[in-house]
Coordinates of C-alpha atoms in Angstrom, one line a residue:
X7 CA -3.0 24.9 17.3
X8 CA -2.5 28.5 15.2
X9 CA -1.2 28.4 11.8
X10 CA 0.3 31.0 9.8
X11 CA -0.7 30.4 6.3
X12 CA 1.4 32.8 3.9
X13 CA 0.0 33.2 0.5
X14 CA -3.3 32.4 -0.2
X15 CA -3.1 31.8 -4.0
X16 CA -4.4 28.7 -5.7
X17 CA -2.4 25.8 -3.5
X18 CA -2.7 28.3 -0.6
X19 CA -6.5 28.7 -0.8
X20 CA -6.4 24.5 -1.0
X21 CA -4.1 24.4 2.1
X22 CA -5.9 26.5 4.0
X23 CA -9.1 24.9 3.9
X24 CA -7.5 21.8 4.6
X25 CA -6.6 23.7 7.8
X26 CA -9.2 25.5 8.4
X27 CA -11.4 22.2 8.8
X28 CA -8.7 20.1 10.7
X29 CA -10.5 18.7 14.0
X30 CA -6.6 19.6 16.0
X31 CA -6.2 23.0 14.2
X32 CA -7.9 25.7 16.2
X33 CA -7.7 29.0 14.4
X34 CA -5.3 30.1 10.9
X35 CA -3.6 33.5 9.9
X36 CA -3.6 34.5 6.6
X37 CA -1.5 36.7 4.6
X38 CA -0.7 37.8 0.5
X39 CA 1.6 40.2 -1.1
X40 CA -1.7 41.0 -1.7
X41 CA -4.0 41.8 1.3
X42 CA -7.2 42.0 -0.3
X43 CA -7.2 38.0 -1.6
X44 CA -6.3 37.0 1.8
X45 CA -8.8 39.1 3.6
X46 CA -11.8 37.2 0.8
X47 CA -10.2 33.8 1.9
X48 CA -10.0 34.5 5.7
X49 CA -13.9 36.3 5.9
X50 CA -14.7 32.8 3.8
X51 CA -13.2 30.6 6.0
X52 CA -13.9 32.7 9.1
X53 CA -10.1 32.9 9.7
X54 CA -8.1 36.0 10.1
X55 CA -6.1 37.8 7.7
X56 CA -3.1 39.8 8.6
X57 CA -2.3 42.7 6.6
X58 CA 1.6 41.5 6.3
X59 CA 4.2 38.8 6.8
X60 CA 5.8 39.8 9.9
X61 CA 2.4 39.9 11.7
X62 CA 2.2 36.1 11.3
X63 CA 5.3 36.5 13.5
X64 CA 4.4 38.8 16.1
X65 CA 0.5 38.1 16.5
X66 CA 2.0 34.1 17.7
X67 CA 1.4 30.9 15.6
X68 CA 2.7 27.9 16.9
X69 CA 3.4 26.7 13.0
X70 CA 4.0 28.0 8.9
X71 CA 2.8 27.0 6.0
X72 CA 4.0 28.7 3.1
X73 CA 3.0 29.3 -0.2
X74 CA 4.1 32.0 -1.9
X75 CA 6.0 32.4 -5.1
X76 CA 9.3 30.1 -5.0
X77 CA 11.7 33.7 -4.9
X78 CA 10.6 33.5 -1.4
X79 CA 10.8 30.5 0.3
X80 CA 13.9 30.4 1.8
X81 CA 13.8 33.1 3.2
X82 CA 10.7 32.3 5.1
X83 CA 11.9 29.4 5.7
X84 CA 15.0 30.8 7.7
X85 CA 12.8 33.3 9.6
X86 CA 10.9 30.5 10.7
X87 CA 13.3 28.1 11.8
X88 CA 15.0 31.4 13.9
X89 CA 11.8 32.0 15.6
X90 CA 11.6 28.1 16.5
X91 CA 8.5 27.8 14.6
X92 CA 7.9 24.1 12.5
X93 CA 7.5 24.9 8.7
X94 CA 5.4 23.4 5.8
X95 CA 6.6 24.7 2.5
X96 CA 5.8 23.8 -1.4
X97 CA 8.6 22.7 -3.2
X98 CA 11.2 23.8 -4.0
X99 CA 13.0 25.4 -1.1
X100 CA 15.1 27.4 -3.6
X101 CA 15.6 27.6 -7.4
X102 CA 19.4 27.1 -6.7
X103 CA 21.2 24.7 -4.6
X104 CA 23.2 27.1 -2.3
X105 CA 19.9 28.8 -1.5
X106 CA 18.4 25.6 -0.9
X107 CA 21.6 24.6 1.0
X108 CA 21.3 27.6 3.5
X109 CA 17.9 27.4 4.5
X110 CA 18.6 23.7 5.1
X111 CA 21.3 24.8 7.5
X112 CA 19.3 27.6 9.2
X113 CA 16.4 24.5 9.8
X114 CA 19.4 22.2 10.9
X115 CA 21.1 25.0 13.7
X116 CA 17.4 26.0 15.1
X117 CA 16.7 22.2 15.7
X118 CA 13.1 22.8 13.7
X119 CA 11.0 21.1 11.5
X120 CA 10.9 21.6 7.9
X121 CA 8.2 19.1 5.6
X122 CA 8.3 19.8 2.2
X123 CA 5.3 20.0 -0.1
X124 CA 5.8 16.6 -2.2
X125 CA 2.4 15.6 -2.5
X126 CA 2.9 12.5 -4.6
X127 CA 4.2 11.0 -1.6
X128 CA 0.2 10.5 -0.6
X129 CA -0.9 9.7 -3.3
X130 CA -2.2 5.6 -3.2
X131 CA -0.8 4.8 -6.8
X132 CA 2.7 5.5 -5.6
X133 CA 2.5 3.8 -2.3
X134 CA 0.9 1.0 -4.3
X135 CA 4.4 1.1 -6.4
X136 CA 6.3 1.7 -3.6
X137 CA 5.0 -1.0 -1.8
X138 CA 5.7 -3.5 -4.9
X139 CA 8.9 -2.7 -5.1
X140 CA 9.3 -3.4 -1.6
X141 CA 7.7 -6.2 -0.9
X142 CA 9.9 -8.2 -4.1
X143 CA 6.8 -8.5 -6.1
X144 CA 8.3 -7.0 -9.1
X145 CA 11.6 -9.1 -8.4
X146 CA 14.8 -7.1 -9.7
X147 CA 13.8 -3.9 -10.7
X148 CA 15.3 -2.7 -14.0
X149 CA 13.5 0.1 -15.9
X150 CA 11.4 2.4 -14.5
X151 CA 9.4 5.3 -17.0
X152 CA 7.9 8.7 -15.7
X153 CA 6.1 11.4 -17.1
X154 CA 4.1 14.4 -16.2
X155 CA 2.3 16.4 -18.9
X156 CA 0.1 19.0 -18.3
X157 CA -2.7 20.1 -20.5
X158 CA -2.2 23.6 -21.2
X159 CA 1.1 25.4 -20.7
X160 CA 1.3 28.3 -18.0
X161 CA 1.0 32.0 -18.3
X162 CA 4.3 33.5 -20.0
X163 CA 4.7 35.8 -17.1
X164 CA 4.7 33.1 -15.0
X165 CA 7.6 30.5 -16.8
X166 CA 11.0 33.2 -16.1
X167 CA 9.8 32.5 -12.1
X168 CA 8.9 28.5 -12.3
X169 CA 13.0 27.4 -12.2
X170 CA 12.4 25.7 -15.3
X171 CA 10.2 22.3 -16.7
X172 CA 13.0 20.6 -14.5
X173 CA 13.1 21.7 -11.3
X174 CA 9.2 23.4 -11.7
X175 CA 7.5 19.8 -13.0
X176 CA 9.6 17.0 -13.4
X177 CA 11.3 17.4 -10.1
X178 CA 8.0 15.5 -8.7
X179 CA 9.0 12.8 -11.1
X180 CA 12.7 12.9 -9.5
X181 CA 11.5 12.8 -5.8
X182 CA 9.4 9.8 -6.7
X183 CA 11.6 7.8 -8.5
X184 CA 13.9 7.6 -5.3
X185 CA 11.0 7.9 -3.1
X186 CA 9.6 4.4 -4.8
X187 CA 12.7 2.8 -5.5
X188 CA 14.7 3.7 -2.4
X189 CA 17.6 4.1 -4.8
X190 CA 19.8 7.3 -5.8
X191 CA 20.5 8.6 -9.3
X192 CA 23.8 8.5 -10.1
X193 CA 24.4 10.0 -13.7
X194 CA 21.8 11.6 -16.1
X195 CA 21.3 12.8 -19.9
X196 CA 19.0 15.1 -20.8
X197 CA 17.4 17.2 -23.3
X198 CA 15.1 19.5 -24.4
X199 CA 12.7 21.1 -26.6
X200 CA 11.5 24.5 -27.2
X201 CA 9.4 23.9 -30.9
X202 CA 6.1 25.2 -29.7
X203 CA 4.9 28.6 -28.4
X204 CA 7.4 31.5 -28.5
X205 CA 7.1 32.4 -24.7
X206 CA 9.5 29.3 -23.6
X207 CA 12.0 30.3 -25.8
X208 CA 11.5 33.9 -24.2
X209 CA 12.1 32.9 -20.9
X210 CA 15.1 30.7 -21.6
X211 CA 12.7 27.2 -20.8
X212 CA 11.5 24.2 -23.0
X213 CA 7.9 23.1 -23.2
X214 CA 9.1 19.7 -23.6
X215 CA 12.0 17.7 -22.0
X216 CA 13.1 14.1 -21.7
X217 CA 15.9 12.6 -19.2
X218 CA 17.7 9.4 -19.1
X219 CA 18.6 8.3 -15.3
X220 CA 21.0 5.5 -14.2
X221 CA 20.2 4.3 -10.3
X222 CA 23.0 3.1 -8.1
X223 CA 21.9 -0.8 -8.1
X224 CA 21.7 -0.4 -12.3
X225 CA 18.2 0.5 -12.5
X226 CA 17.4 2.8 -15.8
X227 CA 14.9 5.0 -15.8
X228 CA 13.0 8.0 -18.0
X229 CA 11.4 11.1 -17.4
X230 CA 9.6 13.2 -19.5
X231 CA 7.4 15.9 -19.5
X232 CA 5.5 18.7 -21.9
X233 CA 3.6 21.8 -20.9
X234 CA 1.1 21.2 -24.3
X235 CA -0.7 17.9 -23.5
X236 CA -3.9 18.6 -25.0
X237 CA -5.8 15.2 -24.2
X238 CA -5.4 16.5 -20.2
X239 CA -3.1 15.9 -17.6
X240 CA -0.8 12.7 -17.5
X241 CA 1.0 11.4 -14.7
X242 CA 2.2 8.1 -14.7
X243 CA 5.1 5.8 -13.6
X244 CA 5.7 2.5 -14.6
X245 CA 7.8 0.1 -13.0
X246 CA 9.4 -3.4 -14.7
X247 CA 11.0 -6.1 -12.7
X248 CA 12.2 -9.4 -14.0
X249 CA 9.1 -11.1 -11.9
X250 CA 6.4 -8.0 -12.6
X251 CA 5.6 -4.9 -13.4
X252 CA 3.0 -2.0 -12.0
X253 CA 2.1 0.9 -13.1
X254 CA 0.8 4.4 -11.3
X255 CA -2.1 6.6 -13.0
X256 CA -3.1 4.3 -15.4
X257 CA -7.5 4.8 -14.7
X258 CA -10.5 5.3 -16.6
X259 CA -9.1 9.5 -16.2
X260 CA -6.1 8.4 -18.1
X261 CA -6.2 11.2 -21.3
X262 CA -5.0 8.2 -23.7
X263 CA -6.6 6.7 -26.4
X264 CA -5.4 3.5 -27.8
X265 CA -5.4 2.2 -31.4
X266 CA -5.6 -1.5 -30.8
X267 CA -9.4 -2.7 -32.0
X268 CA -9.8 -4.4 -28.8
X269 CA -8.4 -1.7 -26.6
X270 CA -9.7 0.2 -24.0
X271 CA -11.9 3.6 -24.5
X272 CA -10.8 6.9 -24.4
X273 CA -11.4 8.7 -21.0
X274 CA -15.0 10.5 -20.7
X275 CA -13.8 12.6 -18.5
X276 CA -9.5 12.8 -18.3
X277 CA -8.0 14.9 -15.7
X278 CA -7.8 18.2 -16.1
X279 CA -4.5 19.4 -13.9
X280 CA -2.7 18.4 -10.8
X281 CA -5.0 20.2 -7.9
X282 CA -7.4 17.7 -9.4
X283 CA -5.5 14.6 -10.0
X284 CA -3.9 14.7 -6.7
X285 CA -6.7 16.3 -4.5
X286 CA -6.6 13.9 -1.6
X287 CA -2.7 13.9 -1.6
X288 CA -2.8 17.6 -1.0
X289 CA -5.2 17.0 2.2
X290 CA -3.4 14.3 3.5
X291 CA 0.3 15.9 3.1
X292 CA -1.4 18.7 5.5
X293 CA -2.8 16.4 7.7
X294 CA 0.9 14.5 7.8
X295 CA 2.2 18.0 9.0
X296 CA -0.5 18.6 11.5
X297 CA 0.2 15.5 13.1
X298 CA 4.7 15.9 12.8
X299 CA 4.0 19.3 14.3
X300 CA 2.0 17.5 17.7
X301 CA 4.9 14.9 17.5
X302 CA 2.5 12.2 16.4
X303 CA 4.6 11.3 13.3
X304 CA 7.9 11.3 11.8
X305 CA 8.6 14.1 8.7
X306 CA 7.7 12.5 6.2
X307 CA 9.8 14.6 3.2
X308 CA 12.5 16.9 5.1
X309 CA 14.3 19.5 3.7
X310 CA 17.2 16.7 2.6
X311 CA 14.8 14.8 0.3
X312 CA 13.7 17.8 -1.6
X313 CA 17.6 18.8 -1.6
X314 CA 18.2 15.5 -3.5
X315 CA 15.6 15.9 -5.6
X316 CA 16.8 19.4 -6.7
X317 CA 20.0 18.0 -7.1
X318 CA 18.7 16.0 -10.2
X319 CA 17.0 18.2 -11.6
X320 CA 19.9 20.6 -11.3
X321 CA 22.0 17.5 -13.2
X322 CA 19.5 17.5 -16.0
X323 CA 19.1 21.2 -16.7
X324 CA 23.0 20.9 -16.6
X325 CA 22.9 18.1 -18.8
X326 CA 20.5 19.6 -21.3
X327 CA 22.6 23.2 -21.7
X328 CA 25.8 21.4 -21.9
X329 CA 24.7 18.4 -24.2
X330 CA 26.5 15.5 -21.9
X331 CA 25.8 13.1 -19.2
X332 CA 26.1 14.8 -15.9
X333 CA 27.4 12.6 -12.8
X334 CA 24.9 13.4 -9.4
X335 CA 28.8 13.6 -7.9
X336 CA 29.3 16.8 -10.2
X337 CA 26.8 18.7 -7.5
X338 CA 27.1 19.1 -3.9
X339 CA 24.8 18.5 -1.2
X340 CA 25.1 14.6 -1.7
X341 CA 24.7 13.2 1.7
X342 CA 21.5 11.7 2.2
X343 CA 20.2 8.0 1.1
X344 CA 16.9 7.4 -0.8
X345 CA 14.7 6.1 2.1
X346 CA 14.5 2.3 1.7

């Protein structure tokens, strides 16, 4: 098998050696909007770089990944599905729901395969929850709580491009809550804060934002999240039924310290960002797509689960501008069911 790999930035780089190691993956393409980094990565992987984007097209790959900056996703995506070609791209599809809606379509009318880059889907603290909430352990669910905080915010040139704390972080938290409880949001409240360094207030973002979710069966959930974490990176979900309750991330990495005499010790060594917390995820979503594109597997996160998870975050950036609940209703592209 050939795989086109476009972009070869940080998650690129990851992805493609991933690839470039995979036992059913014979040789990788590479490409940047910058030629030189992908010529370094290919010469280190002994791969081939490709001094542009329509050579992975016309040299012949049998597969995409992509990972460039989000502006140019769908797009890629839609020239992929029209050359028939199966596509793994990192979320989101686009920073807007009709753009998100159109390369959907363009998948949907070529017939192709499009698995989106929602790594937390691998991750074995999830499917732990997941499977508790399956299997009636935590009996009737009814509050779930979600955060993602990373240590240190990102660079200001960076935040206009990211879509926003919403649909840039906690839409991870979104995909997972319905991912984990099978269940759909129906309305959300959110809000958010721009009190700390100047550059989110410059590029029209918060640096810290908090959302209250109402599921279909009654479920309430939160989610926050904060660029300026400065104990390390925090991802956790916590999940409270009437029977039990579970929580994901909670290690001896944890960057939390408690203040109960008896209570655990702070983390030596807390995690220091999400290519590092969520390492073996990464592999295995790439190993997932390896094995959908040989027809081994089904997809397991199509272009409809990231649409849905959009759609939320779109409701809580909404929400947040407007000051008022937002109804999931209010937004189109409500077809599909949370997986049960």
């Amino acid at each position: 098998m050939r795989i086109g790999v476009i972009g070869t930035g940080r998650i690129g780089t990851i992805h493609a050696n991933t690839l470039s190691r995979h036992r059913d993956v014979g040789s990788l393409i590479l490409t940047d909007a910058n030629p030189s980094r992908a010529q370094e990565l290919a010469q280190r992987l002994g791969e081939t770089a490709a001094p542009g984007m329509d050579e992975i097209f016309r040299w012949g790959v049998d597969a995409v990944v992509i990972t460039t900056a989000t502006s140019a996703h769908a797009e890629l995506i839609g020239r992929s599905a029209r050359s028939g070609l199966p596509v793994f791209c990192e979320k989101p599809i686009a920073l807007d729901l009709p753009g998100t809606l159109q390369a959907i379509a363009e998948v949907e009318t070529a017939g192709t395969i499009l698995q989106m880059g929602f790594q937390r889907r691998f991750d074995a603290g999830y499917a732990g929850a997941r499977k508790a909430v399956r299997s009636g352990r935590l009996g009737r669910l009814h509050t779930v709580r979600a955060l993602t905080s990373d240590q240190a915010p990102p660079p200001a040139a960076w935040l206009p491009l990211s879509g926003g704390l919403y649909r840039d972080t906690l839409i991870h938290d979104f995909d997972m809550l319905r991912w984990v409880t099978g269940r759909e949001v129906v309305d959300v409240y959110a809000a958010g804060s721009d009190a700390g360094p100047v550059m989110f207030r410059e590029a029209g973002d918060v640096d810290t934002a908090a959302a209250v979710l109402t599921l279909e069966d009654g479920t309430l959930a939160t989610a926050t999240a904060t660029r300026l974490n400065g104990a390390g990176y925090d991802v956790r979900m916590e999940l409270a039924g009437e029977l039990d309750q579970v929580v994901v991330g909670l290690d001896d990495r944890t960057p939390i310290a408690s203040t109960e005499p008896t209570g655990p010790p702070a983390a030596d060594k807390p995690w220091t960002g999400f290519l590092e917390r969520f390492g073996p995820a990464y592999e295995a979503e790439l190993n997932a797509f390896v094995e959908v594109v040989r027809g081994e597997r089904a997809n397991p996160c199509d272009g409809r689960e990231a649409l849905q998870a959009l759609r939320i975050s779109e409701a809580c950036e909404l929400s947040r501008r407007e000051r008022r609940p937002v109804a999931l209703g209010e937004l189109p592209g409500g077809t599909t069911t949370a997986a049960l």
